[in-house]
mmCIF file of C-alpha atoms in Angstrom:
data_model
loop_
_atom_site.group_PDB
_atom_site.id
_atom_site.type_symbol
_atom_site.label_atom_id
_atom_site.label_comp_id
_atom_site.label_asym_id
_atom_site.label_seq_id
_atom_site.Cartn_x
_atom_site.Cartn_y
_atom_site.Cartn_z
ATOM 1 C CA UNK A 30 -222.983 -60.550 27.175
ATOM 2 C CA UNK A 31 -225.086 -60.140 30.172
ATOM 3 C CA UNK A 32 -227.900 -62.260 31.096
ATOM 4 C CA UNK A 33 -230.981 -61.189 32.072
ATOM 5 C CA UNK A 34 -230.206 -61.396 36.198
ATOM 6 C CA UNK A 35 -227.988 -58.225 35.326
ATOM 7 C CA UNK A 36 -231.432 -56.435 34.415
ATOM 8 C CA UNK A 37 -232.526 -56.399 37.848
ATOM 9 C CA UNK A 38 -233.035 -52.998 39.695
ATOM 10 C CA UNK A 39 -229.652 -52.283 41.502
ATOM 11 C CA UNK A 40 -232.020 -51.096 44.370
ATOM 12 C CA UNK A 41 -233.922 -54.666 44.454
ATOM 13 C CA UNK A 42 -230.339 -56.396 44.546
ATOM 14 C CA UNK A 43 -229.521 -54.441 47.479
ATOM 15 C CA UNK A 44 -232.253 -55.100 49.310
ATOM 16 C CA UNK A 45 -231.688 -58.780 49.109
ATOM 17 C CA UNK A 46 -228.585 -58.577 51.124
ATOM 18 C CA UNK A 47 -228.728 -59.955 54.398
ATOM 19 C CA UNK A 48 -226.332 -58.251 55.738
ATOM 20 C CA UNK A 49 -226.558 -60.004 59.003
ATOM 21 C CA UNK A 50 -225.588 -63.457 58.076
ATOM 22 C CA UNK A 51 -222.309 -64.808 56.852
ATOM 23 C CA UNK A 52 -222.716 -66.291 53.253
ATOM 24 C CA UNK A 53 -219.988 -68.668 51.485
ATOM 25 C CA UNK A 54 -219.141 -66.392 48.906
ATOM 26 C CA UNK A 55 -218.612 -63.179 51.101
ATOM 27 C CA UNK A 56 -216.064 -65.726 53.593
ATOM 28 C CA UNK A 57 -214.090 -66.586 51.075
ATOM 29 C CA UNK A 58 -213.958 -63.011 49.673
ATOM 30 C CA UNK A 59 -212.390 -62.037 52.800
ATOM 31 C CA UNK A 60 -209.946 -64.928 52.350
ATOM 32 C CA UNK A 61 -209.043 -63.857 48.964
ATOM 33 C CA UNK A 62 -208.313 -60.232 50.290
ATOM 34 C CA UNK A 63 -211.110 -58.979 48.813
ATOM 35 C CA UNK A 64 -213.649 -56.094 49.822
ATOM 36 C CA UNK A 65 -217.155 -56.830 48.812
ATOM 37 C CA UNK A 66 -218.428 -58.267 52.515
ATOM 38 C CA UNK A 67 -219.442 -57.187 55.712
ATOM 39 C CA UNK A 68 -218.623 -57.462 59.252
ATOM 40 C CA UNK A 69 -220.787 -60.731 59.708
ATOM 41 C CA UNK A 70 -218.897 -62.364 57.007
ATOM 42 C CA UNK A 71 -215.256 -61.073 58.314
ATOM 43 C CA UNK A 72 -216.584 -62.675 61.835
ATOM 44 C CA UNK A 73 -216.955 -66.002 60.429
ATOM 45 C CA UNK A 74 -213.696 -65.532 58.298
ATOM 46 C CA UNK A 75 -212.070 -64.813 61.548
ATOM 47 C CA UNK A 76 -213.511 -67.511 63.661
ATOM 48 C CA UNK A 77 -212.551 -70.113 60.879
ATOM 49 C CA UNK A 78 -208.951 -68.603 61.258
ATOM 50 C CA UNK A 79 -209.127 -68.961 64.702
ATOM 51 C CA UNK A 80 -209.662 -72.585 64.652
ATOM 52 C CA UNK A 81 -207.395 -73.702 61.981
ATOM 53 C CA UNK A 82 -204.212 -70.482 61.314
ATOM 54 C CA UNK A 83 -203.266 -72.201 58.528
ATOM 55 C CA UNK A 84 -206.604 -72.494 57.059
ATOM 56 C CA UNK A 85 -206.228 -69.599 54.591
ATOM 57 C CA UNK A 86 -203.979 -72.204 52.720
ATOM 58 C CA UNK A 87 -206.803 -74.019 52.305
ATOM 59 C CA UNK A 88 -208.528 -70.916 50.243
ATOM 60 C CA UNK A 89 -205.537 -69.983 48.607
ATOM 61 C CA UNK A 90 -204.348 -73.166 46.754
ATOM 62 C CA UNK A 91 -208.366 -74.142 45.950
ATOM 63 C CA UNK A 92 -208.068 -71.052 44.226
ATOM 64 C CA UNK A 93 -204.834 -71.821 42.350
ATOM 65 C CA UNK A 94 -206.116 -75.411 41.815
ATOM 66 C CA UNK A 95 -208.967 -73.672 39.499
ATOM 67 C CA UNK A 96 -206.359 -71.832 37.626
ATOM 68 C CA UNK A 97 -204.507 -74.838 37.039
ATOM 69 C CA UNK A 98 -207.133 -77.137 35.958
ATOM 70 C CA UNK A 99 -208.666 -74.238 33.433
ATOM 71 C CA UNK A 100 -205.168 -73.727 32.083
ATOM 72 C CA UNK A 101 -204.752 -77.789 31.250
ATOM 73 C CA UNK A 102 -208.331 -77.938 30.184
ATOM 74 C CA UNK A 103 -207.634 -74.663 27.926
ATOM 75 C CA UNK A 104 -204.512 -75.321 26.986
ATOM 76 C CA UNK A 105 -204.099 -79.321 26.904
ATOM 77 C CA UNK A 106 -207.478 -80.620 26.268
ATOM 78 C CA UNK A 107 -208.892 -77.943 23.869
ATOM 79 C CA UNK A 108 -211.899 -77.084 26.114
ATOM 80 C CA UNK A 109 -213.629 -73.948 24.923
ATOM 81 C CA UNK A 110 -216.858 -73.879 27.255
ATOM 82 C CA UNK A 111 -216.751 -73.015 30.865
ATOM 83 C CA UNK A 112 -219.690 -73.765 32.869
ATOM 84 C CA UNK A 113 -218.194 -72.019 36.561
ATOM 85 C CA UNK A 114 -221.283 -72.728 39.605
ATOM 86 C CA UNK A 115 -220.896 -70.963 42.812
ATOM 87 C CA UNK A 116 -218.579 -68.451 40.991
ATOM 88 C CA UNK A 117 -218.524 -66.170 44.191
ATOM 89 C CA UNK A 118 -216.960 -62.707 43.894
ATOM 90 C CA UNK A 119 -215.025 -61.599 41.027
ATOM 91 C CA UNK A 120 -211.168 -61.440 41.296
ATOM 92 C CA UNK A 121 -207.870 -61.620 40.275
ATOM 93 C CA UNK A 122 -207.654 -64.648 37.324
ATOM 94 C CA UNK A 123 -211.389 -65.509 37.070
ATOM 95 C CA UNK A 124 -212.374 -68.305 34.981
ATOM 96 C CA UNK A 125 -212.836 -66.093 31.329
ATOM 97 C CA UNK A 126 -209.647 -64.564 32.073
ATOM 98 C CA UNK A 127 -207.807 -67.617 32.325
ATOM 99 C CA UNK A 128 -209.224 -69.739 29.490
ATOM 100 C CA UNK A 129 -209.895 -66.920 26.460
ATOM 101 C CA UNK A 130 -205.862 -66.434 27.514
ATOM 102 C CA UNK A 131 -205.095 -69.763 25.540
ATOM 103 C CA UNK A 132 -208.817 -69.011 23.081
ATOM 104 C CA UNK A 133 -210.125 -65.852 23.209
ATOM 105 C CA UNK A 134 -213.133 -67.337 21.307
ATOM 106 C CA UNK A 135 -213.824 -69.529 25.023
ATOM 107 C CA UNK A 136 -217.042 -68.546 26.377
ATOM 108 C CA UNK A 137 -218.010 -69.178 30.358
ATOM 109 C CA UNK A 138 -221.199 -68.859 32.529
ATOM 110 C CA UNK A 139 -220.660 -68.215 36.537
ATOM 111 C CA UNK A 140 -223.546 -68.949 38.248
ATOM 112 C CA UNK A 141 -223.914 -68.132 42.075
ATOM 113 C CA UNK A 142 -227.116 -66.944 44.214
ATOM 114 C CA UNK A 143 -225.205 -64.487 46.636
ATOM 115 C CA UNK A 144 -226.888 -60.754 45.603
ATOM 116 C CA UNK A 145 -223.155 -59.474 46.530
ATOM 117 C CA UNK A 146 -221.969 -61.395 43.444
ATOM 118 C CA UNK A 147 -224.766 -60.718 41.374
ATOM 119 C CA UNK A 148 -224.130 -56.531 42.134
ATOM 120 C CA UNK A 149 -220.556 -57.187 41.358
ATOM 121 C CA UNK A 150 -221.156 -59.497 38.440
ATOM 122 C CA UNK A 151 -220.118 -57.058 35.832
ATOM 123 C CA UNK A 152 -216.837 -57.297 36.501
ATOM 124 C CA UNK A 153 -217.393 -60.762 35.364
ATOM 125 C CA UNK A 154 -218.381 -60.127 31.864
ATOM 126 C CA UNK A 155 -214.993 -58.623 30.755
ATOM 127 C CA UNK A 156 -215.008 -60.830 27.686
ATOM 128 C CA UNK A 157 -212.843 -59.617 25.026
ATOM 129 C CA UNK A 158 -214.598 -59.390 21.598
ATOM 130 C CA UNK A 159 -214.356 -63.247 20.386
ATOM 131 C CA UNK A 160 -215.374 -64.945 23.143
ATOM 132 C CA UNK A 161 -218.881 -64.562 25.430
ATOM 133 C CA UNK A 162 -219.452 -64.590 28.951
ATOM 134 C CA UNK A 163 -222.647 -64.886 31.159
ATOM 135 C CA UNK A 164 -224.178 -64.801 34.973
ATOM 136 C CA UNK A 165 -226.953 -66.531 36.254
ATOM 137 C CA UNK A 166 -228.227 -65.843 39.577
ATOM 138 C CA UNK A 167 -229.264 -69.195 40.324
ATOM 139 C CA UNK A 168 -228.952 -71.962 43.360
ATOM 140 C CA UNK A 169 -226.799 -74.928 42.608
ATOM 141 C CA UNK A 170 -229.964 -76.413 43.726
ATOM 142 C CA UNK A 171 -231.810 -75.590 40.640
ATOM 143 C CA UNK A 172 -230.440 -77.494 38.359
ATOM 144 C CA UNK A 173 -233.164 -77.325 35.788
ATOM 145 C CA UNK A 174 -232.793 -73.598 35.412
ATOM 146 C CA UNK A 175 -228.836 -73.345 35.519
ATOM 147 C CA UNK A 176 -228.935 -75.990 32.199
ATOM 148 C CA UNK A 177 -231.971 -74.162 30.323
ATOM 149 C CA UNK A 178 -230.130 -70.417 30.987
ATOM 150 C CA UNK A 179 -226.131 -71.777 30.449
ATOM 151 C CA UNK A 180 -228.087 -72.715 27.480
ATOM 152 C CA UNK A 181 -227.858 -69.456 25.984
ATOM 153 C CA UNK A 182 -224.537 -68.809 25.595
ATOM 154 C CA UNK A 183 -223.029 -72.452 25.529
ATOM 155 C CA UNK A 184 -223.511 -75.154 23.065
ATOM 156 C CA UNK A 185 -224.534 -78.148 24.686
ATOM 157 C CA UNK A 186 -223.599 -80.305 21.652
ATOM 158 C CA UNK A 187 -220.113 -79.445 22.491
ATOM 159 C CA UNK A 188 -217.714 -80.094 25.307
ATOM 160 C CA UNK A 189 -218.375 -78.066 28.310
ATOM 161 C CA UNK A 190 -216.141 -78.295 31.794
ATOM 162 C CA UNK A 191 -218.667 -78.089 34.512
ATOM 163 C CA UNK A 192 -216.540 -76.674 37.728
ATOM 164 C CA UNK A 193 -217.593 -77.247 41.000
ATOM 165 C CA UNK A 194 -214.864 -75.650 43.023
ATOM 166 C CA UNK A 195 -215.430 -75.730 46.754
ATOM 167 C CA UNK A 196 -219.314 -75.442 46.840
ATOM 168 C CA UNK A 197 -220.552 -79.005 47.214
ATOM 169 C CA UNK A 198 -219.407 -79.484 51.201
ATOM 170 C CA UNK A 199 -222.134 -76.627 51.739
ATOM 171 C CA UNK A 200 -224.865 -79.246 50.258
ATOM 172 C CA UNK A 201 -225.986 -82.410 52.127
ATOM 173 C CA UNK A 202 -225.718 -85.599 50.787
ATOM 174 C CA UNK A 203 -229.310 -86.199 49.504
ATOM 175 C CA UNK A 204 -228.836 -83.018 47.403
ATOM 176 C CA UNK A 205 -225.370 -83.359 46.527
ATOM 177 C CA UNK A 206 -225.194 -86.606 44.181
ATOM 178 C CA UNK A 207 -228.754 -85.950 42.847
ATOM 179 C CA UNK A 208 -227.487 -82.471 42.047
ATOM 180 C CA UNK A 209 -224.405 -83.306 40.449
ATOM 181 C CA UNK A 210 -225.670 -86.327 38.395
ATOM 182 C CA UNK A 211 -228.566 -84.028 37.099
ATOM 183 C CA UNK A 212 -225.629 -81.249 35.618
ATOM 184 C CA UNK A 213 -223.680 -83.977 34.361
ATOM 185 C CA UNK A 214 -226.202 -86.030 32.458
ATOM 186 C CA UNK A 215 -227.034 -82.610 30.422
ATOM 187 C CA UNK A 216 -223.434 -82.470 29.271
ATOM 188 C CA UNK A 217 -222.021 -84.046 25.910
ATOM 189 C CA UNK A 218 -219.598 -86.571 26.099
ATOM 190 C CA UNK A 219 -216.174 -85.245 26.262
ATOM 191 C CA UNK A 220 -217.131 -82.645 29.011
ATOM 192 C CA UNK A 221 -215.303 -82.138 32.580
ATOM 193 C CA UNK A 222 -215.621 -82.014 36.060
ATOM 194 C CA UNK A 223 -213.702 -80.100 37.599
ATOM 195 C CA UNK A 224 -213.778 -80.811 41.575
ATOM 196 C CA UNK A 225 -212.708 -79.631 44.712
ATOM 197 C CA UNK A 226 -214.224 -80.407 48.227
ATOM 198 C CA UNK A 227 -213.223 -79.801 52.378
ATOM 199 C CA UNK A 228 -212.411 -83.352 53.598
ATOM 200 C CA UNK A 229 -211.264 -84.314 57.251
ATOM 201 C CA UNK A 230 -209.633 -86.960 56.350
ATOM 202 C CA UNK A 231 -206.181 -85.633 56.137
ATOM 203 C CA UNK A 232 -206.141 -83.083 59.181
ATOM 204 C CA UNK A 233 -209.251 -83.727 60.752
ATOM 205 C CA UNK A 234 -208.313 -82.162 64.039
ATOM 206 C CA UNK A 235 -207.905 -78.349 62.209
ATOM 207 C CA UNK A 236 -210.974 -78.699 59.657
ATOM 208 C CA UNK A 237 -213.618 -80.119 62.158
ATOM 209 C CA UNK A 238 -212.864 -76.832 64.765
ATOM 210 C CA UNK A 239 -213.582 -75.018 61.252
ATOM 211 C CA UNK A 240 -216.787 -76.872 60.660
ATOM 212 C CA UNK A 241 -217.980 -76.033 64.038
ATOM 213 C CA UNK A 242 -216.894 -72.240 63.570
ATOM 214 C CA UNK A 243 -219.279 -72.459 60.243
ATOM 215 C CA UNK A 244 -222.316 -74.502 61.666
ATOM 216 C CA UNK A 245 -222.644 -72.157 64.438
ATOM 217 C CA UNK A 246 -223.403 -69.549 61.914
ATOM 218 C CA UNK A 247 -225.962 -71.971 60.135
ATOM 219 C CA UNK A 248 -223.707 -73.053 56.969
ATOM 220 C CA UNK A 249 -224.623 -76.513 56.105
ATOM 221 C CA UNK A 250 -221.001 -78.085 55.774
ATOM 222 C CA UNK A 251 -220.287 -81.631 55.336
ATOM 223 C CA UNK A 252 -217.015 -83.001 55.131
ATOM 224 C CA UNK A 253 -216.483 -85.738 52.842
ATOM 225 C CA UNK A 254 -214.132 -88.445 52.741
ATOM 226 C CA UNK A 255 -211.999 -89.049 49.872
ATOM 227 C CA UNK A 256 -214.052 -92.356 48.560
ATOM 228 C CA UNK A 257 -217.446 -89.971 48.906
ATOM 229 C CA UNK A 258 -215.590 -87.200 46.720
ATOM 230 C CA UNK A 259 -214.790 -89.857 44.130
ATOM 231 C CA UNK A 260 -218.492 -90.748 44.079
ATOM 232 C CA UNK A 261 -219.050 -87.825 42.448
ATOM 233 C CA UNK A 262 -216.978 -88.704 39.716
ATOM 234 C CA UNK A 263 -217.534 -92.850 39.683
ATOM 235 C CA UNK A 264 -221.313 -92.711 39.963
ATOM 236 C CA UNK A 265 -221.530 -90.819 37.106
ATOM 237 C CA UNK A 266 -219.512 -93.065 35.151
ATOM 238 C CA UNK A 267 -216.692 -90.035 34.541
ATOM 239 C CA UNK A 268 -212.906 -91.060 34.521
ATOM 240 C CA UNK A 269 -210.477 -89.854 36.871
ATOM 241 C CA UNK A 270 -208.115 -87.882 35.281
ATOM 242 C CA UNK A 271 -204.259 -88.282 36.741
ATOM 243 C CA UNK A 272 -203.482 -87.521 39.160
ATOM 244 C CA UNK A 273 -207.079 -88.820 40.361
ATOM 245 C CA UNK A 274 -208.828 -87.311 43.475
ATOM 246 C CA UNK A 275 -205.848 -85.879 45.383
ATOM 247 C CA UNK A 276 -205.063 -83.258 48.434
ATOM 248 C CA UNK A 277 -205.466 -80.025 46.275
ATOM 249 C CA UNK A 278 -201.948 -78.687 46.551
ATOM 250 C CA UNK A 279 -200.652 -82.433 44.648
ATOM 251 C CA UNK A 280 -203.288 -81.420 41.804
ATOM 252 C CA UNK A 281 -200.518 -80.960 39.073
ATOM 253 C CA UNK A 282 -198.766 -78.649 40.894
ATOM 254 C CA UNK A 283 -196.612 -75.932 38.796
ATOM 255 C CA UNK A 284 -195.282 -73.793 41.675
ATOM 256 C CA UNK A 285 -196.190 -70.360 39.624
ATOM 257 C CA UNK A 286 -199.382 -69.418 42.278
ATOM 258 C CA UNK A 287 -199.382 -65.564 42.494
ATOM 259 C CA UNK A 288 -197.090 -63.974 44.996
ATOM 260 C CA UNK A 289 -199.148 -61.173 46.473
ATOM 261 C CA UNK A 290 -197.118 -57.903 46.551
ATOM 262 C CA UNK A 291 -195.957 -56.941 49.965
ATOM 263 C CA UNK A 292 -196.127 -53.414 51.564
ATOM 264 C CA UNK A 293 -194.223 -51.641 54.247
ATOM 265 C CA UNK A 294 -193.452 -53.735 57.162
ATOM 266 C CA UNK A 295 -194.675 -50.788 59.318
ATOM 267 C CA UNK A 296 -198.398 -51.078 57.842
ATOM 268 C CA UNK A 297 -198.341 -54.618 58.210
ATOM 269 C CA UNK A 298 -197.346 -54.756 61.886
ATOM 270 C CA UNK A 299 -200.919 -52.656 61.887
ATOM 271 C CA UNK A 300 -203.012 -55.442 60.696
ATOM 272 C CA UNK A 301 -205.115 -58.237 62.526
ATOM 273 C CA UNK A 302 -204.983 -61.766 61.193
ATOM 274 C CA UNK A 303 -207.555 -61.879 59.123
ATOM 275 C CA UNK A 304 -205.859 -58.536 56.734
ATOM 276 C CA UNK A 305 -202.539 -60.394 57.267
ATOM 277 C CA UNK A 306 -203.637 -63.121 55.124
ATOM 278 C CA UNK A 307 -204.148 -61.337 51.641
ATOM 279 C CA UNK A 308 -199.701 -60.753 51.672
ATOM 280 C CA UNK A 309 -199.078 -64.496 52.246
ATOM 281 C CA UNK A 310 -197.518 -66.301 50.249
ATOM 282 C CA UNK A 311 -198.587 -69.754 50.173
ATOM 283 C CA UNK A 312 -195.946 -71.692 48.909
ATOM 284 C CA UNK A 313 -194.490 -72.856 52.182
ATOM 285 C CA UNK A 314 -197.433 -75.159 52.135
ATOM 286 C CA UNK A 315 -197.155 -78.916 54.003
ATOM 287 C CA UNK A 316 -199.437 -81.580 53.568
ATOM 288 C CA UNK A 317 -200.380 -81.044 57.503
ATOM 289 C CA UNK A 318 -201.861 -77.354 56.106
ATOM 290 C CA UNK A 319 -204.339 -79.169 53.522
ATOM 291 C CA UNK A 320 -208.087 -80.163 54.146
ATOM 292 C CA UNK A 321 -209.319 -80.335 50.098
ATOM 293 C CA UNK A 322 -209.071 -82.956 47.924
ATOM 294 C CA UNK A 323 -209.368 -81.672 43.848
ATOM 295 C CA UNK A 324 -210.206 -83.927 40.843
ATOM 296 C CA UNK A 325 -210.704 -83.828 37.057
ATOM 297 C CA UNK A 326 -213.529 -85.807 35.715
ATOM 298 C CA UNK A 327 -214.368 -86.587 31.805
ATOM 299 C CA UNK A 328 -217.112 -87.844 31.039
ATOM 300 C CA UNK A 329 -216.752 -90.637 28.122
#
């Protein structure tokens, strides 16, 4: 069920797109093998990959964590409502597809502030007839607006999973903790927080090189320690579900990440490093590759 965001004039949406500056959602799209990005985004992704040649494993394992977390919440915890902020561009296995595989009646609200995501948001609204999806064109820094609009689709008397996956490292401390508190305060008991976040605890040299590459391009890029990531849960009275705040590839691994279809080797040889990323499997990951913490919190 499309919201007001999708009623905007396509020409107006295109006019909002700044193709000269990289945007996190579009850089993420590059690493996931998408096509909805611009040279500035590709250049930022290439700089990040040059700084950390196996950094694509952070992105891909982060995405696979989202798959596992939503599957766990829908299939084991009975969660039927999801608020996904910082959605990014549509890709394989979006939240509603994962949740509605367990319960076709699941409801999902997506939120992002990139006009390119908005332009492609109808691909996120392919809910089956029993469920509902919606898209809100909004910034994480405006939680009151997000909550007001989300209430058109979600029932705030029933548990909701708030997904903040690989977004809070783009928000400074003085904003990040109050924003999360405001969002969680609005959710009822039994709600969940699905959280992932970049850190320099694990492999600091690699991730700090990536941080430099992105801050040079104007991104806010905050690397938080395990204790600082845990604060998003503990400061808000959430119970941390097993296995705790852990490197993303250690969060309830099921070794079922999708394996990309492999092209002809001769064709693969013609691609640059960024283009090859989409064809790489991620099951060769080691602890030396990962710079992302993941966690699931439960609101009592």
